[in-house]
C-alpha cells in the first residue's frame, strides 16, 4: 500500500453515510400517539425558549451588578495598602498612591468595554454603570486624599511662593557715616 492511498483511494474507510435511501418505512411515517400533536411541541418550545431568554437576561443583570460592585473590593484593599504605607514620602508610599490613582482612571476609561458582554434589550445597565463609576470615583478620591496626606498636593500658600512677585520695599535704611 502506497503512502496516502488508503485514505485517498476509493473513498474513506471509516466514513459513514447517513442519508436514508431505503424504501423501508421510516419514523416519519409512524403516526403520533393519541393525545400528542406536533403543534403542542412547537408551543412548548417557544415557551421554553422564552424562559431561557428570561433566565439569560436575569443572569446578565446579576453579573452586571457583580461587575459593578467589584471596585468596592479594590477600594478596601487599596485603603489597607495606603494605611500600611504610612504618611511619609518614600518610594513605596508614592508607588501605592499612584497605583491607587491609575486603577480608577483606567477603569473609568473602559466602562463601555466592561459592560459590553451584558448588553441586552431586557437588561438595564444604567444602575450598574452608575455604581461602577461612583465606586471608581471613590477610589480616585482615596488616591487624592493620600496625595494630600503625603503633602504632595499644593494646598497651602507656601506651595505657591515661587509664583509670587517680590515684595515692594517700604523703607530703606543704610548704616555708617554719611559723607
C-alpha positions as a Markdown table, in Angstrom:
| # | Residue | x | y | z |
|---|---|---|---|---|
| 1 | Unk | 0.0 | 0.0 | 0.0 |
| 2 | Unk | 1.4 | 3.3 | -1.0 |
| 3 | Unk | 1.6 | 6.2 | 1.4 |
| 4 | Unk | -1.7 | 8.0 | 1.5 |
| 5 | Unk | -3.6 | 5.7 | -0.9 |
| 6 | Unk | -5.6 | 4.0 | 1.9 |
| 7 | Unk | -7.4 | 7.2 | 2.6 |
| 8 | Unk | -7.5 | 8.9 | -0.7 |
| 9 | Unk | -8.0 | 5.9 | -3.0 |
| 10 | Unk | -11.6 | 4.5 | -3.4 |
| 11 | Unk | -13.0 | 6.6 | -0.6 |
| 12 | Unk | -12.6 | 6.9 | 3.1 |
| 13 | Unk | -12.5 | 3.7 | 5.1 |
| 14 | Unk | -14.2 | 5.0 | 8.2 |
| 15 | Unk | -16.8 | 7.3 | 6.6 |
| 16 | Unk | -20.5 | 6.6 | 7.4 |
| 17 | Unk | -23.3 | 7.7 | 5.1 |
| 18 | Unk | -26.2 | 9.0 | 7.0 |
| 19 | Unk | -28.5 | 9.6 | 4.0 |
| 20 | Unk | -31.7 | 7.4 | 4.0 |
| 21 | Unk | -32.0 | 5.9 | 0.5 |
| 22 | Unk | -34.1 | 2.9 | 1.6 |
| 23 | Unk | -37.7 | 2.2 | 0.7 |
| 24 | Unk | -38.5 | 0.9 | 4.2 |
| 25 | Unk | -40.9 | 3.0 | 6.3 |
| 26 | Unk | -39.1 | 5.5 | 8.5 |
| 27 | Unk | -40.0 | 7.1 | 11.8 |
| 28 | Unk | -41.6 | 9.9 | 9.9 |
| 29 | Unk | -44.3 | 7.6 | 8.6 |
| 30 | Unk | -45.3 | 6.4 | 12.0 |
| 31 | Unk | -48.4 | 8.2 | 13.3 |
| 32 | Unk | -48.2 | 10.3 | 16.5 |
| 33 | Unk | -49.5 | 8.6 | 19.7 |
| 34 | Unk | -53.0 | 9.6 | 20.9 |
| 35 | Unk | -53.1 | 13.0 | 22.5 |
| 36 | Unk | -49.8 | 14.1 | 21.0 |
| 37 | Unk | -49.7 | 16.8 | 18.4 |
| 38 | Unk | -46.8 | 18.4 | 16.8 |
| 39 | Unk | -48.2 | 21.9 | 17.3 |
| 40 | Unk | -48.1 | 21.5 | 21.1 |
| 41 | Unk | -44.4 | 20.7 | 20.9 |
| 42 | Unk | -43.8 | 23.9 | 19.0 |
| 43 | Unk | -45.7 | 25.9 | 21.6 |
| 44 | Unk | -43.7 | 24.2 | 24.4 |
| 45 | Unk | -40.5 | 25.0 | 22.5 |
| 46 | Unk | -41.5 | 28.7 | 22.2 |
| 47 | Unk | -42.4 | 28.8 | 26.0 |
| 48 | Unk | -39.1 | 27.1 | 26.8 |
| 49 | Unk | -37.1 | 29.5 | 24.6 |
| 50 | Unk | -38.9 | 32.5 | 26.2 |
| 51 | Unk | -38.0 | 31.1 | 29.6 |
| 52 | Unk | -34.4 | 30.6 | 28.5 |
| 53 | Unk | -34.2 | 34.2 | 27.3 |
| 54 | Unk | -35.6 | 35.5 | 30.5 |
| 55 | Unk | -33.2 | 33.4 | 32.5 |
| 56 | Unk | -30.3 | 34.6 | 30.4 |
| 57 | Unk | -31.5 | 38.2 | 30.9 |
| 58 | Unk | -31.7 | 37.7 | 34.7 |
| 59 | Unk | -28.2 | 36.1 | 34.7 |
| 60 | Unk | -26.8 | 39.0 | 32.7 |
| 61 | Unk | -28.3 | 41.6 | 35.1 |
| 62 | Unk | -26.9 | 39.7 | 38.1 |
| 63 | Unk | -23.5 | 39.5 | 36.5 |
| 64 | Unk | -23.6 | 43.2 | 35.6 |
| 65 | Unk | -24.3 | 44.1 | 39.3 |
| 66 | Unk | -21.4 | 41.8 | 40.4 |
| 67 | Unk | -19.1 | 43.6 | 38.0 |
| 68 | Unk | -20.3 | 47.0 | 39.2 |
| 69 | Unk | -19.6 | 46.1 | 42.8 |
| 70 | Unk | -16.1 | 44.7 | 42.1 |
| 71 | Unk | -14.3 | 48.1 | 42.6 |
| 72 | Unk | -15.5 | 48.1 | 46.2 |
| 73 | Unk | -13.2 | 45.2 | 47.0 |
| 74 | Unk | -10.4 | 47.0 | 45.3 |
| 75 | Unk | -11.2 | 50.1 | 47.3 |
| 76 | Unk | -10.9 | 48.3 | 50.6 |
| 77 | Unk | -7.6 | 46.6 | 49.5 |
| 78 | Unk | -6.1 | 49.9 | 48.3 |
| 79 | Unk | -7.2 | 51.7 | 51.5 |
| 80 | Unk | -5.4 | 49.0 | 53.6 |
| 81 | Unk | -2.3 | 49.2 | 51.5 |
| 82 | Unk | -2.2 | 53.0 | 51.8 |
| 83 | Unk | -2.6 | 52.7 | 55.6 |
| 84 | Unk | 0.3 | 50.2 | 55.7 |
| 85 | Unk | 2.4 | 52.5 | 53.5 |
| 86 | Unk | 2.3 | 55.3 | 56.2 |
| 87 | Unk | 2.3 | 59.0 | 55.8 |
| 88 | Unk | 5.9 | 59.7 | 55.0 |
| 89 | Unk | 7.1 | 60.3 | 51.5 |
| 90 | Unk | 9.1 | 57.3 | 50.2 |
| 91 | Unk | 9.2 | 55.1 | 47.2 |
| 92 | Unk | 6.7 | 52.5 | 48.4 |
| 93 | Unk | 4.0 | 55.1 | 49.5 |
| 94 | Unk | 4.3 | 57.0 | 46.2 |
| 95 | Unk | 4.0 | 53.8 | 44.2 |
| 96 | Unk | 0.9 | 52.7 | 46.1 |
| 97 | Unk | -0.6 | 56.2 | 45.8 |
| 98 | Unk | -0.1 | 56.4 | 42.0 |
| 99 | Unk | -1.4 | 52.9 | 41.6 |
| 100 | Unk | -4.5 | 54.0 | 43.6 |
| 101 | Unk | -4.9 | 56.9 | 41.1 |
| 102 | Unk | -4.2 | 54.9 | 38.0 |
| 103 | Unk | -6.5 | 52.0 | 38.5 |
| 104 | Unk | -9.8 | 54.1 | 38.8 |
| 105 | Unk | -8.8 | 56.3 | 35.9 |
| 106 | Unk | -8.2 | 53.3 | 33.6 |
| 107 | Unk | -11.4 | 51.6 | 34.8 |
| 108 | Unk | -13.4 | 54.8 | 34.1 |
| 109 | Unk | -12.0 | 54.9 | 30.6 |
| 110 | Unk | -13.2 | 51.4 | 29.9 |
| 111 | Unk | -16.7 | 51.4 | 31.3 |
| 112 | Unk | -18.3 | 50.6 | 28.0 |
| 113 | Unk | -15.9 | 47.6 | 27.4 |
| 114 | Unk | -16.5 | 46.3 | 30.9 |
| 115 | Unk | -20.3 | 46.1 | 30.4 |
| 116 | Unk | -20.3 | 45.1 | 26.8 |
| 117 | Unk | -20.9 | 41.3 | 27.4 |
| 118 | Unk | -24.0 | 42.2 | 29.4 |
| 119 | Unk | -25.8 | 44.3 | 26.8 |
| 120 | Unk | -29.3 | 43.1 | 26.1 |
| 121 | Unk | -32.6 | 44.7 | 25.3 |
| 122 | Unk | -34.1 | 43.2 | 28.5 |
| 123 | Unk | -31.2 | 44.3 | 30.8 |
| 124 | Unk | -31.0 | 47.8 | 32.2 |
| 125 | Unk | -27.3 | 48.7 | 32.6 |
| 126 | Unk | -27.7 | 52.2 | 33.9 |
| 127 | Unk | -27.7 | 51.3 | 37.6 |
| 128 | Unk | -24.7 | 49.0 | 37.4 |
| 129 | Unk | -22.7 | 51.6 | 35.3 |
| 130 | Unk | -23.5 | 54.4 | 37.7 |
| 131 | Unk | -22.5 | 52.3 | 40.7 |
| 132 | Unk | -19.3 | 51.3 | 38.9 |
| 133 | Unk | -18.5 | 54.9 | 38.1 |
| 134 | Unk | -19.3 | 56.0 | 41.7 |
| 135 | Unk | -17.0 | 53.4 | 43.3 |
| 136 | Unk | -14.2 | 54.2 | 40.9 |
| 137 | Unk | -14.6 | 57.9 | 41.7 |
| 138 | Unk | -14.4 | 57.0 | 45.4 |
| 139 | Unk | -11.1 | 55.2 | 44.7 |
| 140 | Unk | -9.8 | 58.2 | 42.8 |
| 141 | Unk | -10.8 | 60.4 | 45.8 |
| 142 | Unk | -9.0 | 58.0 | 48.1 |
| 143 | Unk | -5.8 | 58.4 | 46.0 |
| 144 | Unk | -6.1 | 62.2 | 46.0 |
| 145 | Unk | -6.6 | 62.1 | 49.8 |
| 146 | Unk | -3.4 | 60.1 | 50.1 |
| 147 | Unk | -1.6 | 62.6 | 47.9 |
| 148 | Unk | -2.8 | 65.3 | 50.3 |
| 149 | Unk | -1.7 | 63.3 | 53.3 |
| 150 | Unk | 1.8 | 62.9 | 51.9 |
| 151 | Unk | 1.9 | 66.6 | 51.3 |
| 152 | Unk | 2.2 | 66.3 | 47.5 |
| 153 | Unk | -0.7 | 68.5 | 46.6 |
| 154 | Unk | -0.2 | 72.2 | 46.6 |
| 155 | Unk | -2.9 | 73.3 | 49.1 |
| 156 | Unk | -1.0 | 75.9 | 51.1 |
| 157 | Unk | 0.0 | 79.4 | 50.2 |
| 158 | Unk | 3.7 | 78.5 | 50.8 |
| 159 | Unk | 3.4 | 76.0 | 47.9 |
| 160 | Unk | 3.0 | 78.9 | 45.5 |
| 161 | Unk | 5.8 | 81.2 | 46.7 |
| 162 | Unk | 7.8 | 80.8 | 43.5 |
| 163 | Unk | 4.9 | 82.3 | 41.5 |
| 164 | Unk | 4.5 | 85.4 | 43.8 |
| 165 | Unk | 6.2 | 88.7 | 42.9 |
| 166 | Unk | 8.9 | 90.0 | 45.2 |
| 167 | Unk | 7.5 | 92.3 | 48.0 |
| 168 | Unk | 7.8 | 96.1 | 47.5 |
| 169 | Unk | 10.4 | 97.8 | 49.6 |
| 170 | Unk | 8.6 | 100.0 | 52.0 |
| 171 | Unk | 11.6 | 101.7 | 53.7 |
| 172 | Unk | 15.3 | 101.9 | 53.1 |
| 173 | Unk | 17.9 | 102.0 | 55.7 |
| 174 | Unk | 21.6 | 102.5 | 55.5 |
| 175 | Unk | 24.3 | 102.4 | 58.0 |
| 176 | Unk | 27.5 | 104.2 | 58.5 |
| 177 | Unk | 28.6 | 107.8 | 58.4 |
| 178 | Unk | 27.3 | 110.0 | 55.6 |
| 179 | Unk | 30.0 | 111.6 | 53.5 |
